[in-house]
Amino acid sequence: MAEVIPIGADHAGFALKERLKQELRKLGYEPLDLGTHSADSTDYPDYAHPVAAQVEQGTVGRGVLLCGTGLGMAYAANRHHGVRAAVAWTPEVARLARAHNDANILVLPARFVTEADGLEILRAWLSTPFEGGRHARRVQKIEP
Ligand code: RB5
């Protein structure tokens, strides 16, 4: 069965979200679109919380969020226990967010990456495993 990956965006991330959904399907995943469903102005926490809640509850292993800078989505998602939402603006940052930080939510700064970059960042994040070892100790120390 295909892995379900919830995905959410505000108006600034809407267009790239639509493209990432296609790519997720092409790669054999099942995107679960939690909105927004148009380019009309909206509020990023309304989409960050539903995606992060699914990761927090363990109904899914990982999710994807997009807004203009990525920052608002990351602030909101990271309020959820066990969520590590990483803003990635290059494929290498996405790779390190997985390998070193075990990021379980990818956040894309839709106004600061091209569509091609966004797709490459998504692929890097999806395909990189957590390295564990010394990084596991550090990740465990994140919770205050
Ligand atoms: C929307 O204009 C913008 O503020 C939002 O997408 C995001 O960048 C917030 O962090």
PDB file of N, CA, C and O in Angstrom, residues 18-86:
ATOM      1  N   GLU A  18       0.411  21.947  -5.618  1.00  0.00           N
ATOM      2  CA  GLU A  18      -0.254  21.174  -6.677  1.00  0.00           C
ATOM      3  C   GLU A  18       0.782  20.375  -7.477  1.00  0.00           C
ATOM      4  O   GLU A  18       0.552  19.220  -7.817  1.00  0.00           O
ATOM      5  N   ARG A  19       1.922  20.981  -7.729  1.00  0.00           N
ATOM      6  CA  ARG A  19       2.997  20.317  -8.481  1.00  0.00           C
ATOM      7  C   ARG A  19       3.619  19.184  -7.659  1.00  0.00           C
ATOM      8  O   ARG A  19       3.920  18.108  -8.190  1.00  0.00           O
ATOM      9  N   LEU A  20       3.806  19.434  -6.364  1.00  0.00           N
ATOM     10  CA  LEU A  20       4.410  18.398  -5.507  1.00  0.00           C
ATOM     11  C   LEU A  20       3.477  17.206  -5.360  1.00  0.00           C
ATOM     12  O   LEU A  20       3.932  16.065  -5.260  1.00  0.00           O
ATOM     13  N   LYS A  21       2.183  17.437  -5.366  1.00  0.00           N
ATOM     14  CA  LYS A  21       1.227  16.322  -5.298  1.00  0.00           C
ATOM     15  C   LYS A  21       1.415  15.390  -6.496  1.00  0.00           C
ATOM     16  O   LYS A  21       1.450  14.177  -6.353  1.00  0.00           O
ATOM     17  N   GLN A  22       1.533  15.975  -7.678  1.00  0.00           N
ATOM     18  CA  GLN A  22       1.762  15.170  -8.893  1.00  0.00           C
ATOM     19  C   GLN A  22       3.032  14.343  -8.749  1.00  0.00           C
ATOM     20  O   GLN A  22       3.069  13.160  -9.083  1.00  0.00           O
ATOM     21  N   GLU A  23       4.082  14.996  -8.244  1.00  0.00           N
ATOM     22  CA  GLU A  23       5.372  14.320  -8.116  1.00  0.00           C
ATOM     23  C   GLU A  23       5.277  13.187  -7.092  1.00  0.00           C
ATOM     24  O   GLU A  23       5.819  12.100  -7.316  1.00  0.00           O
ATOM     25  N   LEU A  24       4.580  13.434  -5.981  1.00  0.00           N
ATOM     26  CA  LEU A  24       4.424  12.379  -4.964  1.00  0.00           C
ATOM     27  C   LEU A  24       3.729  11.164  -5.572  1.00  0.00           C
ATOM     28  O   LEU A  24       4.148  10.025  -5.366  1.00  0.00           O
ATOM     29  N   ARG A  25       2.692  11.411  -6.351  1.00  0.00           N
ATOM     30  CA  ARG A  25       1.970  10.290  -6.993  1.00  0.00           C
ATOM     31  C   ARG A  25       2.899   9.548  -7.949  1.00  0.00           C
ATOM     32  O   ARG A  25       2.936   8.323  -7.973  1.00  0.00           O
ATOM     33  N   LYS A  26       3.659  10.314  -8.717  1.00  0.00           N
ATOM     34  CA  LYS A  26       4.588   9.718  -9.683  1.00  0.00           C
ATOM     35  C   LYS A  26       5.612   8.828  -8.976  1.00  0.00           C
ATOM     36  O   LYS A  26       6.016   7.787  -9.498  1.00  0.00           O
ATOM     37  N   LEU A  27       5.996   9.218  -7.774  1.00  0.00           N
ATOM     38  CA  LEU A  27       7.004   8.464  -7.019  1.00  0.00           C
ATOM     39  C   LEU A  27       6.389   7.311  -6.227  1.00  0.00           C
ATOM     40  O   LEU A  27       7.091   6.610  -5.510  1.00  0.00           O
ATOM     41  N   GLY A  28       5.063   7.158  -6.315  1.00  0.00           N
ATOM     42  CA  GLY A  28       4.421   6.013  -5.669  1.00  0.00           C
ATOM     43  C   GLY A  28       3.848   6.299  -4.296  1.00  0.00           C
ATOM     44  O   GLY A  28       3.471   5.376  -3.574  1.00  0.00           O
ATOM     45  N   TYR A  29       3.782   7.567  -3.904  1.00  0.00           N
ATOM     46  CA  TYR A  29       3.175   7.954  -2.626  1.00  0.00           C
ATOM     47  C   TYR A  29       1.728   8.373  -2.873  1.00  0.00           C
ATOM     48  O   TYR A  29       1.324   8.646  -3.999  1.00  0.00           O
ATOM     49  N   GLU A  30       0.984   8.473  -1.749  1.00  0.00           N
ATOM     50  CA  GLU A  30      -0.397   8.930  -1.842  1.00  0.00           C
ATOM     51  C   GLU A  30      -0.524  10.248  -1.087  1.00  0.00           C
ATOM     52  O   GLU A  30      -0.635  10.261   0.145  1.00  0.00           O
ATOM     53  N   PRO A  31      -0.471  11.385  -1.798  1.00  0.00           N
ATOM     54  CA  PRO A  31      -0.602  12.666  -1.101  1.00  0.00           C
ATOM     55  C   PRO A  31      -2.012  12.845  -0.549  1.00  0.00           C
ATOM     56  O   PRO A  31      -2.993  12.514  -1.228  1.00  0.00           O
ATOM     57  N   LEU A  32      -2.094  13.342   0.684  1.00  0.00           N
ATOM     58  CA  LEU A  32      -3.383  13.658   1.302  1.00  0.00           C
ATOM     59  C   LEU A  32      -3.439  15.177   1.416  1.00  0.00           C
ATOM     60  O   LEU A  32      -2.756  15.775   2.251  1.00  0.00           O
ATOM     61  N   ASP A  33      -4.206  15.803   0.535  1.00  0.00           N
ATOM     62  CA  ASP A  33      -4.222  17.266   0.433  1.00  0.00           C
ATOM     63  C   ASP A  33      -5.127  17.869   1.508  1.00  0.00           C
ATOM     64  O   ASP A  33      -6.353  17.750   1.441  1.00  0.00           O
ATOM     65  N   LEU A  34      -4.509  18.558   2.481  1.00  0.00           N
ATOM     66  CA  LEU A  34      -5.278  19.176   3.568  1.00  0.00           C
ATOM     67  C   LEU A  34      -5.468  20.674   3.332  1.00  0.00           C
ATOM     68  O   LEU A  34      -5.730  21.414   4.265  1.00  0.00           O
ATOM     69  N   GLY A  35      -5.337  21.095   2.069  1.00  0.00           N
ATOM     70  CA  GLY A  35      -5.600  22.487   1.705  1.00  0.00           C
ATOM     71  C   GLY A  35      -4.324  23.323   1.720  1.00  0.00           C
ATOM     72  O   GLY A  35      -3.277  22.815   2.072  1.00  0.00           O
ATOM     73  N   THR A  36      -4.465  24.527   1.311  1.00  0.00           N
ATOM     74  CA  THR A  36      -5.599  25.251   0.814  1.00  0.00           C
ATOM     75  C   THR A  36      -5.904  24.795  -0.628  1.00  0.00           C
ATOM     76  O   THR A  36      -5.035  24.211  -1.281  1.00  0.00           O
ATOM     77  N   HIS A  37      -7.098  25.109  -1.083  1.00  0.00           N
ATOM     78  CA  HIS A  37      -7.516  24.604  -2.387  1.00  0.00           C
ATOM     79  C   HIS A  37      -7.657  25.696  -3.447  1.00  0.00           C
ATOM     80  O   HIS A  37      -8.252  25.466  -4.497  1.00  0.00           O
ATOM     81  N   SER A  38      -7.112  26.886  -3.170  1.00  0.00           N
ATOM     82  CA  SER A  38      -7.096  27.948  -4.177  1.00  0.00           C
ATOM     83  C   SER A  38      -5.987  28.927  -3.809  1.00  0.00           C
ATOM     84  O   SER A  38      -5.365  28.787  -2.752  1.00  0.00           O
ATOM     85  N   ALA A  39      -5.768  29.902  -4.688  1.00  0.00           N
ATOM     86  CA  ALA A  39      -4.727  30.907  -4.433  1.00  0.00           C
ATOM     87  C   ALA A  39      -5.261  32.085  -3.620  1.00  0.00           C
ATOM     88  O   ALA A  39      -4.574  33.098  -3.456  1.00  0.00           O
ATOM     89  N   ASP A  40      -6.474  31.988  -3.078  1.00  0.00           N
ATOM     90  CA  ASP A  40      -7.036  33.071  -2.261  1.00  0.00           C
ATOM     91  C   ASP A  40      -6.284  33.187  -0.939  1.00  0.00           C
ATOM     92  O   ASP A  40      -5.894  32.174  -0.349  1.00  0.00           O
ATOM     93  N   SER A  41      -6.138  34.409  -0.467  1.00  0.00           N
ATOM     94  CA  SER A  41      -5.383  34.671   0.761  1.00  0.00           C
ATOM     95  C   SER A  41      -5.971  33.900   1.940  1.00  0.00           C
ATOM     96  O   SER A  41      -7.196  33.873   2.140  1.00  0.00           O
ATOM     97  N   THR A  42      -5.081  33.288   2.711  1.00  0.00           N
ATOM     98  CA  THR A  42      -5.523  32.455   3.823  1.00  0.00           C
ATOM     99  C   THR A  42      -4.441  32.457   4.904  1.00  0.00           C
ATOM    100  O   THR A  42      -3.407  33.108   4.747  1.00  0.00           O
ATOM    101  N   ASP A  43      -4.653  31.713   6.004  1.00  0.00           N
ATOM    102  CA  ASP A  43      -3.754  31.772   7.157  1.00  0.00           C
ATOM    103  C   ASP A  43      -2.982  30.459   7.314  1.00  0.00           C
ATOM    104  O   ASP A  43      -3.581  29.391   7.525  1.00  0.00           O
ATOM    105  N   TYR A  44      -1.646  30.552   7.281  1.00  0.00           N
ATOM    106  CA  TYR A  44      -0.831  29.320   7.272  1.00  0.00           C
ATOM    107  C   TYR A  44      -1.061  28.380   8.463  1.00  0.00           C
ATOM    108  O   TYR A  44      -0.999  27.155   8.283  1.00  0.00           O
ATOM    109  N   PRO A  45      -1.353  28.860   9.695  1.00  0.00           N
ATOM    110  CA  PRO A  45      -1.534  27.882  10.787  1.00  0.00           C
ATOM    111  C   PRO A  45      -2.711  26.939  10.555  1.00  0.00           C
ATOM    112  O   PRO A  45      -2.718  25.815  11.075  1.00  0.00           O
ATOM    113  N   ASP A  46      -3.688  27.388   9.758  1.00  0.00           N
ATOM    114  CA  ASP A  46      -4.861  26.539   9.496  1.00  0.00           C
ATOM    115  C   ASP A  46      -4.489  25.266   8.730  1.00  0.00           C
ATOM    116  O   ASP A  46      -5.273  24.309   8.716  1.00  0.00           O
ATOM    117  N   TYR A  47      -3.326  25.260   8.115  1.00  0.00           N
ATOM    118  CA  TYR A  47      -2.869  24.093   7.352  1.00  0.00           C
ATOM    119  C   TYR A  47      -1.702  23.394   8.056  1.00  0.00           C
ATOM    120  O   TYR A  47      -1.564  22.174   7.966  1.00  0.00           O
ATOM    121  N   ALA A  48      -0.899  24.183   8.776  1.00  0.00           N
ATOM    122  CA  ALA A  48       0.235  23.583   9.516  1.00  0.00           C
ATOM    123  C   ALA A  48      -0.279  22.631  10.591  1.00  0.00           C
ATOM    124  O   ALA A  48       0.236  21.509  10.735  1.00  0.00           O
ATOM    125  N   HIS A  49      -1.286  23.055  11.348  1.00  0.00           N
ATOM    126  CA  HIS A  49      -1.724  22.225  12.486  1.00  0.00           C
ATOM    127  C   HIS A  49      -2.328  20.881  12.066  1.00  0.00           C
ATOM    128  O   HIS A  49      -1.964  19.857  12.658  1.00  0.00           O
ATOM    129  N   PRO A  50      -3.197  20.823  11.076  1.00  0.00           N
ATOM    130  CA  PRO A  50      -3.729  19.511  10.683  1.00  0.00           C
ATOM    131  C   PRO A  50      -2.653  18.541  10.183  1.00  0.00           C
ATOM    132  O   PRO A  50      -2.703  17.351  10.494  1.00  0.00           O
ATOM    133  N   VAL A  51      -1.680  19.046   9.428  1.00  0.00           N
ATOM    134  CA  VAL A  51      -0.604  18.168   8.941  1.00  0.00           C
ATOM    135  C   VAL A  51       0.249  17.708  10.125  1.00  0.00           C
ATOM    136  O   VAL A  51       0.526  16.517  10.295  1.00  0.00           O
ATOM    137  N   ALA A  52       0.637  18.657  10.995  1.00  0.00           N
ATOM    138  CA  ALA A  52       1.499  18.307  12.133  1.00  0.00           C
ATOM    139  C   ALA A  52       0.777  17.390  13.114  1.00  0.00           C
ATOM    140  O   ALA A  52       1.402  16.506  13.714  1.00  0.00           O
ATOM    141  N   ALA A  53      -0.521  17.568  13.268  1.00  0.00           N
ATOM    142  CA  ALA A  53      -1.290  16.719  14.195  1.00  0.00           C
ATOM    143  C   ALA A  53      -1.251  15.265  13.746  1.00  0.00           C
ATOM    144  O   ALA A  53      -1.163  14.355  14.568  1.00  0.00           O
ATOM    145  N   GLN A  54      -1.278  15.038  12.450  1.00  0.00           N
ATOM    146  CA  GLN A  54      -1.224  13.656  11.947  1.00  0.00           C
ATOM    147  C   GLN A  54       0.129  13.016  12.254  1.00  0.00           C
ATOM    148  O   GLN A  54       0.206  11.842  12.595  1.00  0.00           O
ATOM    149  N   VAL A  55       1.183  13.797  12.134  1.00  0.00           N
ATOM    150  CA  VAL A  55       2.521  13.279  12.460  1.00  0.00           C
ATOM    151  C   VAL A  55       2.615  13.057  13.975  1.00  0.00           C
ATOM    152  O   VAL A  55       3.102  12.022  14.438  1.00  0.00           O
ATOM    153  N   GLU A  56       2.118  14.009  14.747  1.00  0.00           N
ATOM    154  CA  GLU A  56       2.153  13.904  16.214  1.00  0.00           C
ATOM    155  C   GLU A  56       1.393  12.660  16.686  1.00  0.00           C
ATOM    156  O   GLU A  56       1.860  11.935  17.568  1.00  0.00           O
ATOM    157  N   GLN A  57       0.261  12.389  16.081  1.00  0.00           N
ATOM    158  CA  GLN A  57      -0.575  11.251  16.490  1.00  0.00           C
ATOM    159  C   GLN A  57      -0.071   9.926  15.920  1.00  0.00           C
ATOM    160  O   GLN A  57      -0.537   8.866  16.324  1.00  0.00           O
ATOM    161  N   GLY A  58       0.847  10.005  14.983  1.00  0.00           N
ATOM    162  CA  GLY A  58       1.419   8.785  14.410  1.00  0.00           C
ATOM    163  C   GLY A  58       0.551   8.130  13.349  1.00  0.00           C
ATOM    164  O   GLY A  58       0.819   6.996  12.960  1.00  0.00           O
ATOM    165  N   THR A  59      -0.467   8.838  12.876  1.00  0.00           N
ATOM    166  CA  THR A  59      -1.279   8.271  11.793  1.00  0.00           C
ATOM    167  C   THR A  59      -0.486   8.250  10.482  1.00  0.00           C
ATOM    168  O   THR A  59      -0.792   7.473   9.582  1.00  0.00           O
ATOM    169  N   VAL A  60       0.514   9.116  10.380  1.00  0.00           N
ATOM    170  CA  VAL A  60       1.441   9.104   9.244  1.00  0.00           C
ATOM    171  C   VAL A  60       2.852   9.272   9.806  1.00  0.00           C
ATOM    172  O   VAL A  60       3.041   9.718  10.942  1.00  0.00           O
ATOM    173  N   GLY A  61       3.837   8.954   8.980  1.00  0.00           N
ATOM    174  CA  GLY A  61       5.226   9.091   9.425  1.00  0.00           C
ATOM    175  C   GLY A  61       5.811  10.450   9.104  1.00  0.00           C
ATOM    176  O   GLY A  61       6.733  10.913   9.763  1.00  0.00           O
ATOM    177  N   ARG A  62       5.268  11.103   8.077  1.00  0.00           N
ATOM    178  CA  ARG A  62       5.855  12.377   7.644  1.00  0.00           C
ATOM    179  C   ARG A  62       4.870  13.191   6.814  1.00  0.00           C
ATOM    180  O   ARG A  62       3.879  12.645   6.301  1.00  0.00           O
ATOM    181  N   GLY A  63       5.154  14.483   6.721  1.00  0.00           N
ATOM    182  CA  GLY A  63       4.273  15.384   5.994  1.00  0.00           C
ATOM    183  C   GLY A  63       5.054  16.493   5.311  1.00  0.00           C
ATOM    184  O   GLY A  63       6.264  16.640   5.512  1.00  0.00           O
ATOM    185  N   VAL A  64       4.321  17.276   4.504  1.00  0.00           N
ATOM    186  CA  VAL A  64       4.937  18.356   3.727  1.00  0.00           C
ATOM    187  C   VAL A  64       4.090  19.623   3.880  1.00  0.00           C
ATOM    188  O   VAL A  64       2.853  19.558   3.832  1.00  0.00           O
ATOM    189  N   LEU A  65       4.758  20.758   4.092  1.00  0.00           N
ATOM    190  CA  LEU A  65       4.079  22.052   4.215  1.00  0.00           C
ATOM    191  C   LEU A  65       4.774  23.091   3.333  1.00  0.00           C
ATOM    192  O   LEU A  65       5.997  23.005   3.123  1.00  0.00           O
ATOM    193  N   LEU A  66       4.002  24.067   2.865  1.00  0.00           N
ATOM    194  CA  LEU A  66       4.574  25.148   2.055  1.00  0.00           C
ATOM    195  C   LEU A  66       3.907  26.468   2.423  1.00  0.00           C
ATOM    196  O   LEU A  66       2.681  26.528   2.602  1.00  0.00           O
ATOM    197  N   CYS A  67       4.734  27.512   2.540  1.00  0.00           N
ATOM    198  CA  CYS A  67       4.207  28.879   2.600  1.00  0.00           C
ATOM    199  C   CYS A  67       5.242  29.774   1.934  1.00  0.00           C
ATOM    200  O   CYS A  67       6.166  29.263   1.294  1.00  0.00           O
ATOM    201  N   GLY A  68       5.116  31.090   2.060  1.00  0.00           N
ATOM    202  CA  GLY A  68       6.021  31.991   1.336  1.00  0.00           C
ATOM    203  C   GLY A  68       7.473  31.789   1.726  1.00  0.00           C
ATOM    204  O   GLY A  68       8.335  31.485   0.896  1.00  0.00           O
ATOM    205  N   THR A  69       7.764  31.955   3.011  1.00  0.00           N
ATOM    206  CA  THR A  69       9.138  31.802   3.512  1.00  0.00           C
ATOM    207  C   THR A  69       9.403  30.423   4.095  1.00  0.00           C
ATOM    208  O   THR A  69      10.551  30.074   4.354  1.00  0.00           O
ATOM    209  N   GLY A  70       8.351  29.703   4.399  1.00  0.00           N
ATOM    210  CA  GLY A  70       8.486  28.439   5.141  1.00  0.00           C
ATOM    211  C   GLY A  70       8.464  28.641   6.640  1.00  0.00           C
ATOM    212  O   GLY A  70       8.247  27.693   7.399  1.00  0.00           O
ATOM    213  N   LEU A  71       8.677  29.874   7.080  1.00  0.00           N
ATOM    214  CA  LEU A  71       8.888  30.109   8.513  1.00  0.00           C
ATOM    215  C   LEU A  71       7.625  29.947   9.341  1.00  0.00           C
ATOM    216  O   LEU A  71       7.626  29.281  10.386  1.00  0.00           O
ATOM    217  N   GLY A  72       6.533  30.555   8.892  1.00  0.00           N
ATOM    218  CA  GLY A  72       5.290  30.464   9.661  1.00  0.00           C
ATOM    219  C   GLY A  72       4.824  29.021   9.804  1.00  0.00           C
ATOM    220  O   GLY A  72       4.412  28.590  10.899  1.00  0.00           O
ATOM    221  N   MET A  73       4.915  28.271   8.729  1.00  0.00           N
ATOM    222  CA  MET A  73       4.530  26.848   8.777  1.00  0.00           C
ATOM    223  C   MET A  73       5.408  26.094   9.770  1.00  0.00           C
ATOM    224  O   MET A  73       4.912  25.262  10.546  1.00  0.00           O
ATOM    225  N   ALA A  74       6.706  26.377   9.757  1.00  0.00           N
ATOM    226  CA  ALA A  74       7.623  25.674  10.667  1.00  0.00           C
ATOM    227  C   ALA A  74       7.326  26.051  12.116  1.00  0.00           C
ATOM    228  O   ALA A  74       7.309  25.181  13.000  1.00  0.00           O
ATOM    229  N   TYR A  75       7.074  27.330  12.387  1.00  0.00           N
ATOM    230  CA  TYR A  75       6.764  27.754  13.765  1.00  0.00           C
ATOM    231  C   TYR A  75       5.561  26.975  14.290  1.00  0.00           C
ATOM    232  O   TYR A  75       5.574  26.454  15.398  1.00  0.00           O
ATOM    233  N   ALA A  76       4.508  26.935  13.484  1.00  0.00           N
ATOM    234  CA  ALA A  76       3.258  26.295  13.939  1.00  0.00           C
ATOM    235  C   ALA A  76       3.427  24.788  14.070  1.00  0.00           C
ATOM    236  O   ALA A  76       3.031  24.184  15.074  1.00  0.00           O
ATOM    237  N   ALA A  77       4.031  24.157  13.067  1.00  0.00           N
ATOM    238  CA  ALA A  77       4.176  22.690  13.082  1.00  0.00           C
ATOM    239  C   ALA A  77       5.048  22.236  14.246  1.00  0.00           C
ATOM    240  O   ALA A  77       4.774  21.219  14.888  1.00  0.00           O
ATOM    241  N   ASN A  78       6.084  23.013  14.545  1.00  0.00           N
ATOM    242  CA  ASN A  78       7.017  22.605  15.600  1.00  0.00           C
ATOM    243  C   ASN A  78       6.445  22.772  17.009  1.00  0.00           C
ATOM    244  O   ASN A  78       7.108  22.394  17.979  1.00  0.00           O
ATOM    245  N   ARG A  79       5.250  23.302  17.136  1.00  0.00           N
ATOM    246  CA  ARG A  79       4.581  23.324  18.440  1.00  0.00           C
ATOM    247  C   ARG A  79       4.030  21.951  18.801  1.00  0.00           C
ATOM    248  O   ARG A  79       3.621  21.720  19.932  1.00  0.00           O
ATOM    249  N   HIS A  80       3.984  21.043  17.845  1.00  0.00           N
ATOM    250  CA  HIS A  80       3.423  19.707  18.076  1.00  0.00           C
ATOM    251  C   HIS A  80       4.502  18.761  18.581  1.00  0.00           C
ATOM    252  O   HIS A  80       5.602  18.698  18.007  1.00  0.00           O
ATOM    253  N   HIS A  81       4.149  18.014  19.610  1.00  0.00           N
ATOM    254  CA  HIS A  81       5.080  17.077  20.237  1.00  0.00           C
ATOM    255  C   HIS A  81       5.594  16.056  19.213  1.00  0.00           C
ATOM    256  O   HIS A  81       4.803  15.468  18.479  1.00  0.00           O
ATOM    257  N   GLY A  82       6.897  15.891  19.183  1.00  0.00           N
ATOM    258  CA  GLY A  82       7.493  14.891  18.299  1.00  0.00           C
ATOM    259  C   GLY A  82       7.650  15.334  16.859  1.00  0.00           C
ATOM    260  O   GLY A  82       8.172  14.574  16.045  1.00  0.00           O
ATOM    261  N   VAL A  83       7.202  16.546  16.567  1.00  0.00           N
ATOM    262  CA  VAL A  83       7.343  17.043  15.185  1.00  0.00           C
ATOM    263  C   VAL A  83       8.678  17.774  15.043  1.00  0.00           C
ATOM    264  O   VAL A  83       9.050  18.584  15.892  1.00  0.00           O
ATOM    265  N   ARG A  84       9.383  17.436  13.967  1.00  0.00           N
ATOM    266  CA  ARG A  84      10.597  18.170  13.607  1.00  0.00           C
ATOM    267  C   ARG A  84      10.399  18.661  12.171  1.00  0.00           C
ATOM    268  O   ARG A  84      10.603  17.913  11.205  1.00  0.00           O
ATOM    269  N   ALA A  85       9.923  19.903  12.076  1.00  0.00           N
ATOM    270  CA  ALA A  85       9.616  20.499  10.772  1.00  0.00           C
ATOM    271  C   ALA A  85      10.802  21.345  10.337  1.00  0.00           C
ATOM    272  O   ALA A  85      11.203  22.271  11.049  1.00  0.00           O
ATOM    273  N   ALA A  86      11.368  21.013   9.172  1.00  0.00           N
ATOM    274  CA  ALA A  86      12.583  21.677   8.701  1.00  0.00           C
ATOM    275  C   ALA A  86      12.312  22.463   7.429  1.00  0.00           C
ATOM    276  O   ALA A  86      11.807  21.910   6.452  1.00  0.00           O
TER     277      ALA A  86
END
